[in-house]
GROMACS .gro file of C-alpha atoms in nm:
model
  334
    1UNK     CA    1   0.000   0.000   0.000
    2UNK     CA    2   0.127   0.348  -0.080
    3UNK     CA    3   0.258   0.538   0.223
    4UNK     CA    4   0.105   0.878   0.298
    5UNK     CA    5   0.332   0.979   0.585
    6UNK     CA    6   0.153   1.014   0.913
    7UNK     CA    7  -0.198   1.009   0.762
    8UNK     CA    8  -0.424   0.928   0.937
    9UNK     CA    9  -0.258   1.062   1.251
   10UNK     CA   10  -0.573   1.024   1.461
   11UNK     CA   11  -0.680   0.662   1.487
   12UNK     CA   12  -0.979   0.626   1.724
   13UNK     CA   13  -0.986   0.254   1.645
   14UNK     CA   14  -0.678   0.211   1.863
   15UNK     CA   15  -0.904   0.240   2.167
   16UNK     CA   16  -1.139  -0.033   2.041
   17UNK     CA   17  -0.891  -0.312   1.985
   18UNK     CA   18  -0.968  -0.537   2.286
   19UNK     CA   19  -1.261  -0.593   2.520
   20UNK     CA   20  -1.050  -0.480   2.816
   21UNK     CA   21  -0.949  -0.158   2.641
   22UNK     CA   22  -1.306  -0.082   2.537
   23UNK     CA   23  -1.421  -0.142   2.894
   24UNK     CA   24  -1.148   0.085   3.032
   25UNK     CA   25  -1.242   0.383   2.813
   26UNK     CA   26  -1.618   0.337   2.825
   27UNK     CA   27  -1.793   0.669   2.883
   28UNK     CA   28  -2.115   0.519   3.015
   29UNK     CA   29  -2.138   0.246   3.277
   30UNK     CA   30  -2.446   0.059   3.389
   31UNK     CA   31  -2.466  -0.056   3.748
   32UNK     CA   32  -2.730  -0.269   3.921
   33UNK     CA   33  -2.797   0.028   4.149
   34UNK     CA   34  -2.923   0.224   3.847
   35UNK     CA   35  -3.216  -0.013   3.804
   36UNK     CA   36  -3.571  -0.015   3.941
   37UNK     CA   37  -3.810  -0.307   3.892
   38UNK     CA   38  -4.175  -0.231   3.808
   39UNK     CA   39  -4.396  -0.506   3.950
   40UNK     CA   40  -4.767  -0.583   3.934
   41UNK     CA   41  -4.958  -0.746   4.219
   42UNK     CA   42  -5.306  -0.882   4.155
   43UNK     CA   43  -5.576  -0.915   4.413
   44UNK     CA   44  -5.728  -1.255   4.479
   45UNK     CA   45  -5.471  -1.479   4.309
   46UNK     CA   46  -5.253  -1.742   4.472
   47UNK     CA   47  -5.025  -1.801   4.173
   48UNK     CA   48  -4.863  -1.553   3.935
   49UNK     CA   49  -5.062  -1.478   3.620
   50UNK     CA   50  -4.854  -1.447   3.299
   51UNK     CA   51  -4.901  -1.131   3.093
   52UNK     CA   52  -4.930  -1.253   2.735
   53UNK     CA   53  -4.803  -0.932   2.574
   54UNK     CA   54  -4.500  -0.923   2.804
   55UNK     CA   55  -4.334  -1.267   2.801
   56UNK     CA   56  -4.159  -1.332   3.131
   57UNK     CA   57  -4.357  -1.067   3.323
   58UNK     CA   58  -4.645  -1.164   3.552
   59UNK     CA   59  -4.915  -1.027   3.773
   60UNK     CA   60  -4.780  -1.142   4.107
   61UNK     CA   61  -4.963  -1.292   4.398
   62UNK     CA   62  -4.873  -1.134   4.729
   63UNK     CA   63  -4.641  -1.425   4.807
   64UNK     CA   64  -4.457  -1.420   4.475
   65UNK     CA   65  -4.420  -1.041   4.499
   66UNK     CA   66  -4.230  -1.088   4.823
   67UNK     CA   67  -4.001  -1.337   4.651
   68UNK     CA   68  -3.944  -1.100   4.359
   69UNK     CA   69  -3.846  -0.827   4.603
   70UNK     CA   70  -3.595  -1.053   4.776
   71UNK     CA   71  -3.450  -1.156   4.439
   72UNK     CA   72  -3.417  -0.790   4.338
   73UNK     CA   73  -3.230  -0.709   4.659
   74UNK     CA   74  -2.993  -1.001   4.603
   75UNK     CA   75  -2.920  -0.878   4.250
   76UNK     CA   76  -2.836  -0.527   4.371
   77UNK     CA   77  -3.143  -0.354   4.223
   78UNK     CA   78  -3.215  -0.025   4.401
   79UNK     CA   79  -3.593  -0.004   4.391
   80UNK     CA   80  -3.925  -0.164   4.313
   81UNK     CA   81  -4.223   0.029   4.170
   82UNK     CA   82  -4.550  -0.135   4.272
   83UNK     CA   83  -4.873  -0.136   4.072
   84UNK     CA   84  -5.193  -0.278   4.218
   85UNK     CA   85  -5.444  -0.477   4.015
   86UNK     CA   86  -5.776  -0.489   4.204
   87UNK     CA   87  -6.065  -0.723   4.145
   88UNK     CA   88  -6.295  -0.587   3.874
   89UNK     CA   89  -6.589  -0.578   4.113
   90UNK     CA   90  -6.404  -0.325   4.330
   91UNK     CA   91  -6.358  -0.070   4.052
   92UNK     CA   92  -6.583   0.235   4.059
   93UNK     CA   93  -6.602   0.586   3.920
   94UNK     CA   94  -6.386   0.734   4.198
   95UNK     CA   95  -6.128   0.456   4.219
   96UNK     CA   96  -6.199   0.406   4.588
   97UNK     CA   97  -6.000   0.081   4.602
   98UNK     CA   98  -5.693   0.296   4.546
   99UNK     CA   99  -5.747   0.484   4.872
  100UNK     CA  100  -5.869   0.189   5.078
  101UNK     CA  101  -5.607   0.128   5.350
  102UNK     CA  102  -5.663  -0.244   5.287
  103UNK     CA  103  -5.656  -0.213   4.907
  104UNK     CA  104  -5.425  -0.441   4.714
  105UNK     CA  105  -5.154  -0.181   4.659
  106UNK     CA  106  -5.139  -0.085   5.025
  107UNK     CA  107  -5.123  -0.453   5.120
  108UNK     CA  108  -4.839  -0.502   4.873
  109UNK     CA  109  -4.646  -0.207   5.015
  110UNK     CA  110  -4.677  -0.350   5.365
  111UNK     CA  111  -4.579  -0.697   5.243
  112UNK     CA  112  -4.265  -0.580   5.068
  113UNK     CA  113  -4.166  -0.348   5.352
  114UNK     CA  114  -4.204  -0.634   5.600
  115UNK     CA  115  -3.999  -0.864   5.375
  116UNK     CA  116  -3.705  -0.642   5.281
  117UNK     CA  117  -3.732  -0.335   5.504
  118UNK     CA  118  -3.510  -0.057   5.381
  119UNK     CA  119  -3.290  -0.280   5.165
  120UNK     CA  120  -3.502  -0.189   4.863
  121UNK     CA  121  -3.653   0.151   4.787
  122UNK     CA  122  -4.025   0.078   4.783
  123UNK     CA  123  -4.206   0.297   4.532
  124UNK     CA  124  -4.576   0.310   4.451
  125UNK     CA  125  -4.773   0.415   4.148
  126UNK     CA  126  -4.994   0.700   4.262
  127UNK     CA  127  -5.273   0.705   4.006
  128UNK     CA  128  -5.638   0.606   3.981
  129UNK     CA  129  -5.644   0.433   3.643
  130UNK     CA  130  -5.609   0.082   3.782
  131UNK     CA  131  -5.903   0.140   4.017
  132UNK     CA  132  -6.160   0.329   3.808
  133UNK     CA  133  -6.430   0.153   3.610
  134UNK     CA  134  -6.375   0.398   3.324
  135UNK     CA  135  -5.997   0.346   3.324
  136UNK     CA  136  -5.898   0.711   3.333
  137UNK     CA  137  -5.636   0.850   3.570
  138UNK     CA  138  -5.880   1.077   3.747
  139UNK     CA  139  -6.235   1.164   3.842
  140UNK     CA  140  -6.471   1.246   3.555
  141UNK     CA  141  -6.702   1.546   3.546
  142UNK     CA  142  -7.062   1.547   3.420
  143UNK     CA  143  -6.936   1.574   3.062
  144UNK     CA  144  -6.707   1.270   3.091
  145UNK     CA  145  -6.389   1.477   3.103
  146UNK     CA  146  -6.117   1.428   3.364
  147UNK     CA  147  -6.170   1.686   3.638
  148UNK     CA  148  -5.821   1.802   3.732
  149UNK     CA  149  -5.893   1.955   4.072
  150UNK     CA  150  -6.133   1.687   4.191
  151UNK     CA  151  -5.868   1.433   4.096
  152UNK     CA  152  -5.608   1.614   4.306
  153UNK     CA  153  -5.822   1.556   4.614
  154UNK     CA  154  -5.818   1.184   4.543
  155UNK     CA  155  -5.440   1.189   4.485
  156UNK     CA  156  -5.389   1.354   4.825
  157UNK     CA  157  -5.582   1.072   4.992
  158UNK     CA  158  -5.393   0.813   4.793
  159UNK     CA  159  -5.056   0.957   4.894
  160UNK     CA  160  -5.149   0.943   5.260
  161UNK     CA  161  -5.264   0.580   5.262
  162UNK     CA  162  -4.957   0.473   5.067
  163UNK     CA  163  -4.732   0.658   5.310
  164UNK     CA  164  -4.911   0.502   5.606
  165UNK     CA  165  -4.851   0.160   5.447
  166UNK     CA  166  -4.476   0.225   5.451
  167UNK     CA  167  -4.381   0.340   5.103
  168UNK     CA  168  -4.050   0.524   5.062
  169UNK     CA  169  -4.135   0.704   4.736
  170UNK     CA  170  -4.464   0.789   4.567
  171UNK     CA  171  -4.480   0.818   4.190
  172UNK     CA  172  -4.772   1.036   4.076
  173UNK     CA  173  -4.825   0.936   3.714
  174UNK     CA  174  -5.158   1.095   3.623
  175UNK     CA  175  -5.020   1.420   3.472
  176UNK     CA  176  -5.269   1.639   3.656
  177UNK     CA  177  -5.173   2.005   3.688
  178UNK     CA  178  -5.055   2.078   4.043
  179UNK     CA  179  -5.031   1.714   4.151
  180UNK     CA  180  -4.684   1.733   4.302
  181UNK     CA  181  -4.764   2.031   4.523
  182UNK     CA  182  -5.090   1.883   4.649
  183UNK     CA  183  -4.925   1.550   4.725
  184UNK     CA  184  -4.634   1.717   4.906
  185UNK     CA  185  -4.876   1.910   5.125
  186UNK     CA  186  -5.081   1.597   5.193
  187UNK     CA  187  -4.775   1.401   5.301
  188UNK     CA  188  -4.636   1.680   5.518
  189UNK     CA  189  -4.975   1.728   5.686
  190UNK     CA  190  -4.961   1.376   5.831
  191UNK     CA  191  -4.595   1.394   5.930
  192UNK     CA  192  -4.461   1.201   5.631
  193UNK     CA  193  -4.200   1.458   5.532
  194UNK     CA  194  -3.948   1.181   5.461
  195UNK     CA  195  -4.157   1.022   5.185
  196UNK     CA  196  -4.010   1.132   4.851
  197UNK     CA  197  -4.193   1.222   4.532
  198UNK     CA  198  -4.076   1.086   4.198
  199UNK     CA  199  -4.262   1.312   3.957
  200UNK     CA  200  -4.372   1.174   3.623
  201UNK     CA  201  -4.267   1.505   3.473
  202UNK     CA  202  -4.273   1.421   3.103
  203UNK     CA  203  -4.522   1.142   3.043
  204UNK     CA  204  -4.621   1.119   2.681
  205UNK     CA  205  -4.940   0.984   2.527
  206UNK     CA  206  -4.776   0.686   2.363
  207UNK     CA  207  -4.872   0.385   2.153
  208UNK     CA  208  -4.608   0.189   2.344
  209UNK     CA  209  -4.826   0.156   2.654
  210UNK     CA  210  -5.033  -0.116   2.489
  211UNK     CA  211  -4.913  -0.420   2.686
  212UNK     CA  212  -4.942  -0.228   3.013
  213UNK     CA  213  -5.319  -0.218   2.966
  214UNK     CA  214  -5.324  -0.596   3.002
  215UNK     CA  215  -5.078  -0.586   3.290
  216UNK     CA  216  -5.305  -0.370   3.507
  217UNK     CA  217  -5.637  -0.499   3.373
  218UNK     CA  218  -5.726  -0.154   3.243
  219UNK     CA  219  -6.090  -0.065   3.177
  220UNK     CA  220  -5.997   0.227   2.953
  221UNK     CA  221  -6.174   0.302   2.628
  222UNK     CA  222  -6.047   0.595   2.427
  223UNK     CA  223  -5.720   0.769   2.511
  224UNK     CA  224  -5.549   1.003   2.757
  225UNK     CA  225  -5.445   1.276   2.518
  226UNK     CA  226  -5.610   1.554   2.721
  227UNK     CA  227  -5.368   1.504   3.010
  228UNK     CA  228  -5.064   1.312   2.887
  229UNK     CA  229  -4.820   1.505   2.669
  230UNK     CA  230  -4.832   1.529   2.291
  231UNK     CA  231  -4.542   1.333   2.132
  232UNK     CA  232  -4.482   1.629   1.898
  233UNK     CA  233  -4.380   1.860   2.184
  234UNK     CA  234  -4.042   1.907   2.350
  235UNK     CA  235  -4.037   2.254   2.511
  236UNK     CA  236  -4.356   2.166   2.694
  237UNK     CA  237  -4.158   1.908   2.892
  238UNK     CA  238  -3.928   2.177   3.027
  239UNK     CA  239  -4.229   2.378   3.140
  240UNK     CA  240  -4.367   2.072   3.319
  241UNK     CA  241  -4.022   2.020   3.469
  242UNK     CA  242  -4.006   2.372   3.611
  243UNK     CA  243  -4.352   2.336   3.763
  244UNK     CA  244  -4.277   2.000   3.926
  245UNK     CA  245  -3.954   2.127   4.078
  246UNK     CA  246  -4.125   2.441   4.209
  247UNK     CA  247  -4.392   2.221   4.371
  248UNK     CA  248  -4.134   2.009   4.552
  249UNK     CA  249  -4.047   1.710   4.336
  250UNK     CA  250  -3.746   1.521   4.473
  251UNK     CA  251  -3.683   1.329   4.151
  252UNK     CA  252  -3.820   1.356   3.798
  253UNK     CA  253  -3.899   1.107   3.525
  254UNK     CA  254  -3.934   1.082   3.149
  255UNK     CA  255  -4.173   0.815   3.017
  256UNK     CA  256  -4.143   0.634   2.776
  257UNK     CA  257  -3.764   0.615   2.757
  258UNK     CA  258  -3.651   0.489   2.416
  259UNK     CA  259  -3.865   0.708   2.186
  260UNK     CA  260  -3.792   1.015   2.400
  261UNK     CA  261  -3.417   1.007   2.456
  262UNK     CA  262  -3.395   1.364   2.328
  263UNK     CA  263  -3.637   1.476   2.600
  264UNK     CA  264  -3.446   1.275   2.859
  265UNK     CA  265  -3.121   1.445   2.759
  266UNK     CA  266  -3.281   1.792   2.779
  267UNK     CA  267  -3.422   1.721   3.124
  268UNK     CA  268  -3.097   1.571   3.253
  269UNK     CA  269  -2.903   1.876   3.138
  270UNK     CA  270  -3.148   2.114   3.306
  271UNK     CA  271  -3.170   1.989   3.664
  272UNK     CA  272  -2.968   1.905   3.971
  273UNK     CA  273  -3.211   1.642   4.102
  274UNK     CA  274  -3.199   1.270   4.014
  275UNK     CA  275  -3.353   1.187   3.675
  276UNK     CA  276  -3.533   0.862   3.598
  277UNK     CA  277  -3.659   0.710   3.275
  278UNK     CA  278  -3.916   0.433   3.236
  279UNK     CA  279  -3.852   0.172   2.969
  280UNK     CA  280  -4.216   0.084   2.921
  281UNK     CA  281  -4.411  -0.227   2.831
  282UNK     CA  282  -4.411  -0.173   2.454
  283UNK     CA  283  -4.034  -0.122   2.450
  284UNK     CA  284  -3.995  -0.447   2.642
  285UNK     CA  285  -4.241  -0.635   2.421
  286UNK     CA  286  -4.071  -0.529   2.097
  287UNK     CA  287  -3.735  -0.667   2.203
  288UNK     CA  288  -3.885  -0.990   2.337
  289UNK     CA  289  -4.095  -1.043   2.023
  290UNK     CA  290  -3.807  -0.977   1.783
  291UNK     CA  291  -3.580  -1.202   1.986
  292UNK     CA  292  -3.840  -1.480   1.987
  293UNK     CA  293  -3.841  -1.459   1.607
  294UNK     CA  294  -3.464  -1.485   1.602
  295UNK     CA  295  -3.431  -1.142   1.443
  296UNK     CA  296  -3.210  -0.989   1.714
  297UNK     CA  297  -2.980  -1.106   1.992
  298UNK     CA  298  -3.202  -1.064   2.298
  299UNK     CA  299  -2.939  -1.023   2.568
  300UNK     CA  300  -2.728  -0.779   2.368
  301UNK     CA  301  -3.035  -0.577   2.273
  302UNK     CA  302  -3.142  -0.549   2.637
  303UNK     CA  303  -2.807  -0.416   2.748
  304UNK     CA  304  -2.780  -0.183   2.450
  305UNK     CA  305  -3.118  -0.024   2.517
  306UNK     CA  306  -3.038   0.024   2.885
  307UNK     CA  307  -2.698   0.171   2.805
  308UNK     CA  308  -2.859   0.414   2.562
  309UNK     CA  309  -3.103   0.534   2.828
  310UNK     CA  310  -2.823   0.573   3.079
  311UNK     CA  311  -2.608   0.756   2.824
  312UNK     CA  312  -2.890   1.002   2.754
  313UNK     CA  313  -2.883   1.109   3.118
  314UNK     CA  314  -3.099   0.879   3.330
  315UNK     CA  315  -2.954   0.807   3.672
  316UNK     CA  316  -3.232   0.558   3.737
  317UNK     CA  317  -3.400   0.326   3.488
  318UNK     CA  318  -3.731   0.154   3.547
  319UNK     CA  319  -3.721  -0.164   3.341
  320UNK     CA  320  -3.892  -0.501   3.352
  321UNK     CA  321  -3.548  -0.654   3.297
  322UNK     CA  322  -3.410  -0.492   3.614
  323UNK     CA  323  -3.330  -0.806   3.812
  324UNK     CA  324  -3.208  -1.000   3.510
  325UNK     CA  325  -2.992  -0.712   3.389
  326UNK     CA  326  -2.849  -0.658   3.737
  327UNK     CA  327  -2.753  -1.024   3.757
  328UNK     CA  328  -2.577  -0.999   3.420
  329UNK     CA  329  -2.392  -0.685   3.525
  330UNK     CA  330  -2.274  -0.858   3.841
  331UNK     CA  331  -2.113  -1.122   3.618
  332UNK     CA  332  -1.945  -0.863   3.397
  333UNK     CA  333  -2.191  -0.893   3.105
  334UNK     CA  334  -2.252  -0.554   2.947
   0.00000   0.00000   0.00000
């Protein structure tokens, strides 16, 4: 080959020549402590119920939820986000099962807290959609629209019963205006100043929530476009971010993760509080389905998607692969 002196003088490939060298210069590192496991617990079941659209994910019984929490602790996962799935007969227009001190979510919080104590950060979904017979995240007015301020009253009650059950962090996901401030006041009023709020700051109206509807037994018809964010908007997220921080959010979240990495990066660059991202059910299902077809390498795809979310700025990642991924990381698989 003809010599051209020192050209090319810069050879970035030099730093990619061996696995050890690539690991040494890696700019982004995943750690089990970055991961949070979303988990569903279903009322009235004694065995876990598989979720067909999410292979490998189940609606837990109370007993199997305890076991999943212990397994997560052993793997080094930091947190568990709990979602309750009540019996259909207990759903009503106000979602009263969500504020029942003996409702399934409150029972699950107590169960996990009794099982693992403070070894796992116990988080709870603070929203009414699992408990309403219409499937919306709030109370409806006489015209069938979600009533923002009436819903806030229900969220305040929900925060208090979850805190009384022993939750460490509440995650208000309904995208109601003013929800963080109302919840903070409600918690402080009953002496629960130490309970943190993970604000669902940028939660988009997404097609990727599909499998989640099965996971929580949703009764929803229609959509949530009047309260979840429009996928076309970016600056709106920063406005929501400023409002949540002003109202007292301790941590903030972008949801979904993969389709909104640009939003995640903007949020991460703008704040000095911890930033989370939720890799949602549809993101999980796409990888599992493509892997089942043999179209992609499942394990590599999982780690690549998580690394991408971490690289975009998430300090915490909610993912249904949390325990599995943490176990792989512990064995040096990245």
